[in-house]
Short mmCIF file of C-alpha atoms in Angstrom, two decimals:
data_model
loop_
_atom_site.label_atom_id
_atom_site.label_comp_id
_atom_site.label_asym_id
_atom_site.label_seq_id
_atom_site.Cartn_x
_atom_site.Cartn_y
_atom_site.Cartn_z
CA MET A 17 -10.46 7.46 10.34
CA SER A 18 -12.40 9.55 7.65
CA ASN A 19 -13.75 12.79 6.97
CA PHE A 20 -17.09 12.32 7.93
CA LEU A 21 -15.98 10.95 11.58
CA PRO A 22 -14.79 12.08 14.50
CA SER A 23 -11.26 11.06 15.52
CA VAL A 24 -10.74 7.79 17.67
CA GLN A 25 -9.68 9.19 20.41
CA SER A 26 -12.99 11.83 20.72
CA PHE A 27 -15.20 8.88 19.67
CA LEU A 28 -13.15 6.27 22.17
CA LYS A 29 -13.60 8.48 25.46
CA GLY A 30 -17.12 9.65 24.59
CA SER A 31 -18.05 6.05 25.10
CA ALA A 32 -15.96 5.51 27.86
CA ALA A 33 -17.84 9.24 29.24
CA THR A 34 -20.87 7.90 29.74
CA ALA A 35 -19.28 4.54 31.44
CA ALA A 36 -19.87 4.45 35.49
CA GLY A 37 -16.39 2.61 35.35
CA LEU A 38 -13.68 4.79 32.55
CA SER A 39 -11.01 1.18 32.63
CA THR A 40 -13.81 -1.49 32.87
CA VAL A 41 -16.02 -0.26 29.59
CA GLY A 42 -12.98 0.26 28.25
CA VAL A 43 -11.83 -3.52 28.44
CA GLY A 44 -14.98 -4.59 27.92
CA LEU A 45 -15.41 -2.69 24.65
CA LEU A 46 -11.69 -3.34 23.56
CA LEU A 47 -12.65 -7.39 23.90
CA PHE A 48 -16.56 -7.34 22.88
CA GLY A 49 -16.35 -4.35 20.64
CA GLN A 50 -14.13 -3.22 18.75
CA ASN A 51 -15.10 -3.95 15.54
CA TRP A 52 -18.22 -1.39 16.64
CA LEU A 53 -15.28 0.64 17.53
CA ILE A 54 -13.18 -0.11 14.57
CA TYR A 55 -15.44 0.05 11.55
CA PRO A 56 -18.25 2.79 12.72
CA SER A 57 -19.60 2.31 9.13
CA ALA A 58 -23.34 3.69 10.19
CA PHE A 59 -21.65 7.56 10.64
CA PRO A 60 -22.20 9.68 9.66
CA PRO A 61 -26.01 8.91 9.84
CA GLY A 62 -27.00 7.91 6.53
CA SER A 63 -24.08 5.97 5.47
CA ARG A 64 -25.33 2.44 4.85
CA THR A 65 -28.25 3.68 2.55
CA GLU A 66 -27.00 6.70 1.85
CA VAL A 67 -24.21 6.90 -0.84
CA PRO A 68 -23.24 9.14 -3.52
CA LEU A 69 -22.78 7.85 -7.34
CA PRO A 70 -19.87 9.39 -9.43
CA THR A 71 -22.72 10.69 -11.80
CA GLN A 72 -23.35 12.68 -9.45
CA PHE A 73 -19.86 14.51 -9.86
CA GLY A 74 -19.46 14.01 -14.24
CA LEU A 75 -18.19 10.76 -14.00
CA PRO A 76 -19.39 7.86 -15.92
CA PHE A 77 -18.85 4.10 -14.03
CA GLU A 78 -20.20 0.82 -13.64
CA ASP A 79 -22.02 -0.32 -10.70
CA LEU A 80 -20.35 -3.62 -10.03
CA GLU A 81 -21.10 -6.63 -7.32
CA LEU A 82 -18.69 -8.66 -6.76
CA VAL A 83 -19.44 -12.20 -4.97
CA THR A 84 -16.59 -12.89 -2.64
CA SER A 85 -14.80 -16.31 -1.64
CA ASP A 86 -16.76 -16.45 1.20
CA ASP A 87 -20.22 -15.30 -1.09
CA ILE A 88 -20.96 -12.14 0.05
CA LYS A 89 -22.34 -9.20 -2.46
CA ILE A 90 -20.24 -6.23 -2.21
CA ARG A 91 -20.50 -2.89 -4.01
CA CYS A 92 -17.99 -1.28 -6.83
CA TYR A 93 -17.43 1.36 -8.42
CA LEU A 94 -14.94 1.06 -11.83
CA MET A 95 -14.63 4.37 -13.66
CA LEU A 96 -12.58 2.89 -17.38
CA GLN A 97 -10.69 5.42 -18.91
CA ARG A 98 -12.33 7.60 -22.74
CA ARG A 99 -10.66 9.18 -25.60
CA ASP A 100 -11.75 12.27 -25.59
CA VAL A 101 -12.07 12.52 -29.59
CA ASP A 102 -13.74 9.80 -31.29
CA PRO A 103 -10.42 7.79 -33.15
CA ILE A 104 -11.15 8.64 -37.81
CA ASP A 105 -10.49 4.38 -38.53
CA ASN A 106 -10.69 5.16 -42.20
CA SER A 107 -11.86 0.73 -42.62
CA GLY A 108 -14.72 1.71 -40.40
CA ASN A 109 -14.06 -1.66 -38.15
CA THR A 110 -12.78 0.52 -34.99
CA THR A 111 -15.94 1.36 -32.68
CA ARG A 112 -15.00 4.08 -29.85
CA GLU A 113 -15.52 1.46 -27.21
CA ASP A 114 -13.19 -0.57 -29.28
CA ALA A 115 -10.86 2.84 -29.24
CA ASP A 116 -11.36 3.31 -25.25
CA GLU A 117 -10.21 0.05 -24.04
CA GLU A 118 -7.35 0.16 -25.91
CA PHE A 119 -6.93 3.13 -24.97
CA ALA A 120 -7.62 2.68 -21.03
CA SER A 121 -5.81 -0.55 -20.91
CA PHE A 122 -2.79 1.85 -21.45
CA ARG A 123 -3.93 4.01 -18.13
CA PRO A 124 -2.38 2.87 -14.60
CA THR A 125 -5.56 1.53 -12.35
CA VAL A 126 -5.96 2.70 -9.57
CA ILE A 127 -7.96 0.48 -6.50
CA MET A 128 -8.82 3.22 -3.74
CA PHE A 129 -9.59 1.77 -0.19
CA HIS A 130 -11.04 4.38 1.89
CA GLY A 131 -11.38 5.09 5.91
CA ASN A 132 -13.51 3.42 8.36
CA GLY A 133 -16.15 6.19 8.45
CA GLY A 134 -18.60 7.04 6.12
CA ASN A 135 -18.90 4.98 2.53
CA MET A 136 -16.79 4.87 -1.02
CA GLY A 137 -19.13 7.92 -2.66
CA HIS A 138 -18.11 10.03 0.23
CA ARG A 139 -14.36 9.28 -1.50
CA ILE A 140 -15.68 10.37 -5.45
CA PRO A 141 -14.09 13.78 -5.08
CA LEU A 142 -11.03 12.43 -4.75
CA ALA A 143 -10.96 9.45 -7.17
CA LYS A 144 -11.89 11.97 -9.64
CA VAL A 145 -8.21 13.83 -9.24
CA PHE A 146 -6.93 10.58 -10.43
CA TYR A 147 -9.38 9.49 -12.93
CA THR A 148 -9.48 13.42 -14.63
CA LYS A 149 -6.23 14.67 -13.64
CA MET A 150 -4.27 11.88 -13.88
CA ARG A 151 -6.03 9.95 -16.95
CA CYS A 152 -6.31 6.68 -14.88
CA ASN A 153 -8.50 3.95 -14.26
CA VAL A 154 -10.43 3.58 -10.44
CA LEU A 155 -12.36 0.90 -8.77
CA MET A 156 -13.61 2.42 -5.49
CA VAL A 157 -14.64 -0.94 -2.94
CA SER A 158 -16.51 -0.46 -0.53
CA TYR A 159 -16.10 -3.15 2.13
CA ARG A 160 -18.33 -5.51 3.71
CA GLY A 161 -20.89 -4.24 5.61
CA TYR A 162 -20.66 0.00 4.50
CA GLY A 163 -22.60 1.35 2.40
CA HIS A 164 -24.74 -0.97 -0.12
CA SER A 165 -22.11 -4.10 0.72
CA GLU A 166 -23.36 -6.97 2.41
CA GLY A 167 -22.11 -8.87 5.22
CA SER A 168 -20.13 -7.05 8.25
CA PRO A 169 -16.68 -5.46 8.62
CA SER A 170 -13.81 -7.21 10.36
CA GLU A 171 -10.59 -7.73 10.00
CA LYS A 172 -10.39 -10.92 8.07
CA GLY A 173 -13.76 -10.10 6.13
CA ILE A 174 -12.16 -7.09 4.87
CA ARG A 175 -9.06 -8.59 3.34
CA ILE A 176 -10.88 -11.12 1.16
CA ASP A 177 -12.79 -8.04 -0.15
CA ALA A 178 -9.62 -6.53 -0.99
CA GLN A 179 -8.46 -9.50 -3.00
CA THR A 180 -11.85 -10.11 -4.66
CA ALA A 181 -11.46 -6.27 -5.52
CA LEU A 182 -8.00 -7.48 -7.98
CA ASP A 183 -9.03 -10.48 -8.74
CA TYR A 184 -11.54 -8.27 -11.07
CA VAL A 185 -8.85 -6.15 -12.05
CA THR A 186 -6.66 -8.68 -12.71
CA SER A 187 -8.36 -11.09 -14.56
CA ASN A 188 -11.02 -7.92 -16.71
CA PRO A 189 -10.13 -8.23 -20.66
CA THR A 190 -8.84 -4.54 -20.55
CA LEU A 191 -7.24 -3.66 -16.85
CA ASN A 192 -5.42 -6.89 -16.70
CA ARG A 193 -2.53 -5.36 -18.64
CA THR A 194 -2.78 -1.88 -16.87
CA PRO A 195 0.07 -1.44 -13.84
CA ILE A 196 -1.86 -1.48 -11.37
CA VAL A 197 -1.42 1.58 -7.86
CA LEU A 198 -3.32 1.66 -4.02
CA TYR A 199 -4.41 4.49 -2.94
CA GLY A 200 -5.75 3.63 1.28
CA GLN A 201 -6.70 6.33 3.47
CA SER A 202 -5.79 5.48 7.39
CA ILE A 203 -6.90 1.82 8.28
CA GLY A 204 -7.24 1.57 4.15
CA GLY A 205 -3.54 2.60 3.87
CA ALA A 206 -3.32 -0.76 6.33
CA VAL A 207 -5.56 -3.19 3.86
CA SER A 208 -3.49 -1.22 0.92
CA ILE A 209 -0.36 -2.87 2.60
CA ASP A 210 -1.98 -6.40 3.69
CA LEU A 211 -2.90 -6.52 -0.06
CA ALA A 212 0.36 -5.62 -1.62
CA SER A 213 2.24 -8.01 1.20
CA ARG A 214 0.29 -10.84 -0.02
CA ASN A 215 0.41 -9.80 -4.22
CA PRO A 216 4.27 -9.59 -4.68
CA SER A 217 4.13 -9.48 -8.11
CA ILE A 218 1.22 -7.24 -8.80
CA ILE A 219 0.92 -4.52 -7.65
CA ARG A 220 2.93 -1.70 -9.18
CA ALA A 221 3.05 1.05 -6.34
CA LEU A 222 1.18 1.84 -3.18
CA ILE A 223 0.15 5.37 -1.90
CA LEU A 224 0.09 5.71 1.44
CA GLU A 225 -2.10 8.69 3.40
CA ASN A 226 -1.87 9.00 7.26
CA THR A 227 -1.49 5.58 8.30
CA PHE A 228 -0.62 2.72 10.85
CA LEU A 229 1.97 0.56 12.66
CA SER A 230 -0.83 -1.42 13.80
CA LEU A 231 -3.85 -1.11 15.85
CA PRO A 232 -2.95 -2.84 19.12
CA ARG A 233 0.10 0.11 18.69
CA LEU A 234 -2.42 2.58 18.39
CA VAL A 235 -4.55 1.91 21.27
CA PRO A 236 -2.13 3.53 23.83
CA SER A 237 -2.11 7.18 22.22
CA ALA A 238 -6.36 6.43 21.03
CA LEU A 239 -6.70 6.00 24.88
CA PRO A 240 -3.87 5.91 26.82
CA PRO A 241 -5.53 4.92 30.26
CA LEU A 242 -6.12 1.66 28.69
CA ALA A 243 -2.35 0.85 26.89
CA PRO A 244 -2.07 -1.99 29.06
CA PHE A 245 -4.98 -3.74 27.67
CA ALA A 246 -4.38 -3.34 24.26
CA PHE A 247 -3.05 -7.60 23.86
CA LEU A 248 -6.80 -7.56 23.48
CA CYS A 249 -7.76 -6.10 20.56
CA HIS A 250 -7.61 -8.94 18.07
CA GLN A 251 -7.97 -6.77 14.81
CA LYS A 252 -4.27 -6.74 14.20
CA TRP A 253 -4.00 -4.58 10.67
CA ASP A 254 -0.62 -4.99 11.48
CA SER A 255 1.04 -3.00 8.59
CA ALA A 256 5.03 -3.00 10.80
CA SER A 257 5.24 -6.57 10.24
CA LYS A 258 4.07 -6.72 6.14
CA ILE A 259 6.25 -4.16 4.47
CA PRO A 260 8.74 -6.21 4.10
CA LEU A 261 6.87 -8.60 2.58
CA ILE A 262 6.95 -5.84 -0.24
CA PRO A 263 9.75 -6.08 -3.06
CA PRO A 264 11.52 -3.03 -3.28
CA THR A 265 11.06 -2.81 -6.76
CA THR A 266 7.62 -1.59 -5.88
CA PRO A 267 7.86 1.72 -5.22
CA ILE A 268 5.90 3.54 -1.97
CA LEU A 269 4.70 7.41 -1.56
CA MET A 270 3.95 7.99 2.07
CA LEU A 271 2.21 11.18 2.70
CA SER A 272 2.10 12.63 6.33
CA GLY A 273 -0.56 15.11 8.02
CA ALA A 274 2.02 16.20 10.93
CA ARG A 275 -0.81 17.55 12.70
CA ASP A 276 -2.73 13.93 13.01
CA GLU A 277 -4.80 13.83 15.58
CA VAL A 278 -5.86 10.01 15.50
CA VAL A 279 -2.62 8.39 14.50
CA PRO A 280 0.38 9.73 15.19
CA LYS A 281 2.89 11.42 13.37
CA GLN A 282 5.60 8.44 14.31
CA HIS A 283 3.69 5.73 13.68
CA MET A 284 4.15 6.59 9.31
CA PHE A 285 7.54 7.52 10.41
CA GLU A 286 8.46 4.36 11.25
CA LEU A 287 7.23 2.97 8.51
CA TRP A 288 9.17 4.81 6.29
CA LYS A 289 12.49 3.57 8.00
CA LEU A 290 10.73 -0.25 7.28
CA VAL A 291 10.54 1.05 3.62
CA ARG A 292 13.81 2.88 3.50
CA ALA A 293 15.31 -0.66 4.96
CA ARG A 294 13.02 -3.25 2.95
CA GLU A 295 14.97 -1.00 0.21
CA GLY A 296 18.58 -1.34 1.66
CA GLU A 297 18.71 1.90 2.92
CA ARG A 298 20.72 3.50 4.88
CA LYS A 299 20.28 6.85 6.46
CA GLU A 300 22.30 9.50 4.91
CA ASN A 301 21.70 12.49 7.17
CA ARG A 302 24.86 13.51 8.28
CA ARG A 303 23.55 14.71 11.10
CA ALA A 304 22.44 11.52 12.36
CA GLU A 305 26.49 10.71 12.91
CA GLU A 306 26.53 13.82 15.03
CA GLY A 307 24.95 13.04 17.13
CA VAL A 308 21.23 14.16 17.03
CA LYS A 309 18.40 12.61 18.26
CA GLU A 310 16.31 11.18 16.15
CA GLU A 311 12.88 12.81 17.04
CA GLU A 312 14.68 15.82 16.02
CA MET A 313 15.72 14.59 12.98
CA GLU A 314 12.03 13.64 12.59
CA GLU A 315 11.01 17.27 12.94
CA GLU A 316 12.68 18.52 9.62
CA VAL A 317 12.12 15.05 7.04
CA GLN A 318 9.52 17.52 4.58
CA ASP A 319 10.52 15.23 1.61
CA VAL A 320 12.83 12.07 1.14
CA ARG A 321 13.21 9.84 -1.72
CA THR A 322 14.86 6.50 -1.73
CA GLY A 323 16.97 5.28 -5.08
CA GLY A 324 13.81 2.91 -5.60
CA GLY A 325 11.33 5.00 -5.71
CA SER A 326 9.74 5.46 -2.71
CA ARG A 327 9.09 8.88 -1.27
CA PHE A 328 7.82 10.61 2.13
CA VAL A 329 6.49 14.09 1.85
CA ASN A 330 5.94 15.49 5.18
CA PHE A 331 2.59 18.12 5.63
CA PRO A 332 2.92 20.51 8.28
CA GLN A 333 -0.29 22.00 8.43
CA GLY A 334 -1.63 18.74 8.18
CA THR A 335 -4.37 17.00 9.99
CA HIS A 336 -5.95 13.19 10.32
CA ASN A 337 -9.09 14.91 8.01
CA ASP A 338 -7.22 16.98 5.66
CA THR A 339 -4.02 15.91 4.70
CA CYS A 340 -5.58 15.80 1.34
CA VAL A 341 -6.48 19.17 0.51
CA GLN A 342 -2.70 20.23 1.59
CA GLN A 343 -1.27 22.28 -1.14
CA GLY A 344 0.68 20.54 -2.91
CA TYR A 345 -0.59 17.14 -1.83
CA TRP A 346 -1.93 15.92 -6.21
CA MET A 347 0.49 17.25 -7.42
CA ILE A 348 3.23 15.21 -5.72
CA VAL A 349 0.63 12.61 -6.29
CA ALA A 350 0.47 12.70 -10.28
CA GLU A 351 4.43 13.04 -10.57
CA PHE A 352 4.38 9.98 -8.55
CA VAL A 353 1.59 8.24 -10.83
CA ALA A 354 4.16 9.71 -14.13
CA ARG A 355 7.30 8.59 -12.94
CA LEU A 356 5.24 5.06 -12.98
CA GLY A 357 4.00 5.18 -16.23
CA ARG A 358 7.69 6.39 -17.53
CA SER A 359 9.67 3.88 -16.08
CA SER A 360 7.21 0.92 -17.33
CA GLY A 361 7.04 2.26 -20.95
CA GLU A 362 3.50 2.97 -20.44
CA ALA A 363 1.60 5.24 -23.03
CA ALA A 364 1.88 9.10 -21.79
#
């Protein structure tokens, strides 16, 4: 689920291939070692110690250490917007820092939740697009057990980490007035959906890339022989049950790679149906009334919008790890973010 890790399927198969019995070892891994499989924070090698810095990419930042409610220290990168030119103030009372903070307070704030491999430093090039092209404030979150953050990753723990990051933004005097956008790739999409479902009045919008309905529902495609044992997966990340809890006024941009080899594209299609149902949307494709099979219609879905501002975009050549570099991806994201600013009356 990251650009720096083999697919879940190949990883699971590789582990099982060294065992005497695929089913026996696989079930054992599902039951006892699934956290290790789901959150491989040490891959690629060096990911726990070598975390790139935003300054290596020409970005100003603050290295934050946040303490969670269960007393775990997690690391984050905060990039606050700045004005390009020093403001001229004849009164002499306005400093560059004051002007920068005022400007930042009118820009959207993007909280980034990464995939399950590597660390937040590996995603700085994506943060740079948000920061330099869209002029967003950016908060990059390192889950517990990842990079330089303390602890061990788990669904319960990462949910706390995400809430800690959001609480920081809402309590920050510069950021607490900004529209908050969650950006999540793969398992980061599940983290975003969960956080938005628990904070329905705070999150302005979500941007989700190649995420899944739930982890148990991903097991059959990741390792078909273990499908009967999917119930043993105690790390749920059940996004399907949480999408309906997100208010219909919260627009969601869904970016799907049609050639995703890790998360079957049907997961994104099914989540999209839930997004539309949440907004009270009904199928408008007249071919549905003509008896065309649903899976055939899915093949034709490329770019669909709802009246509530949500949007589904399918990238025909996108795989799990390279959808974010497909042609048009960032133009679509930029348009989505810009529409948020216009609809909320924010300064351009």
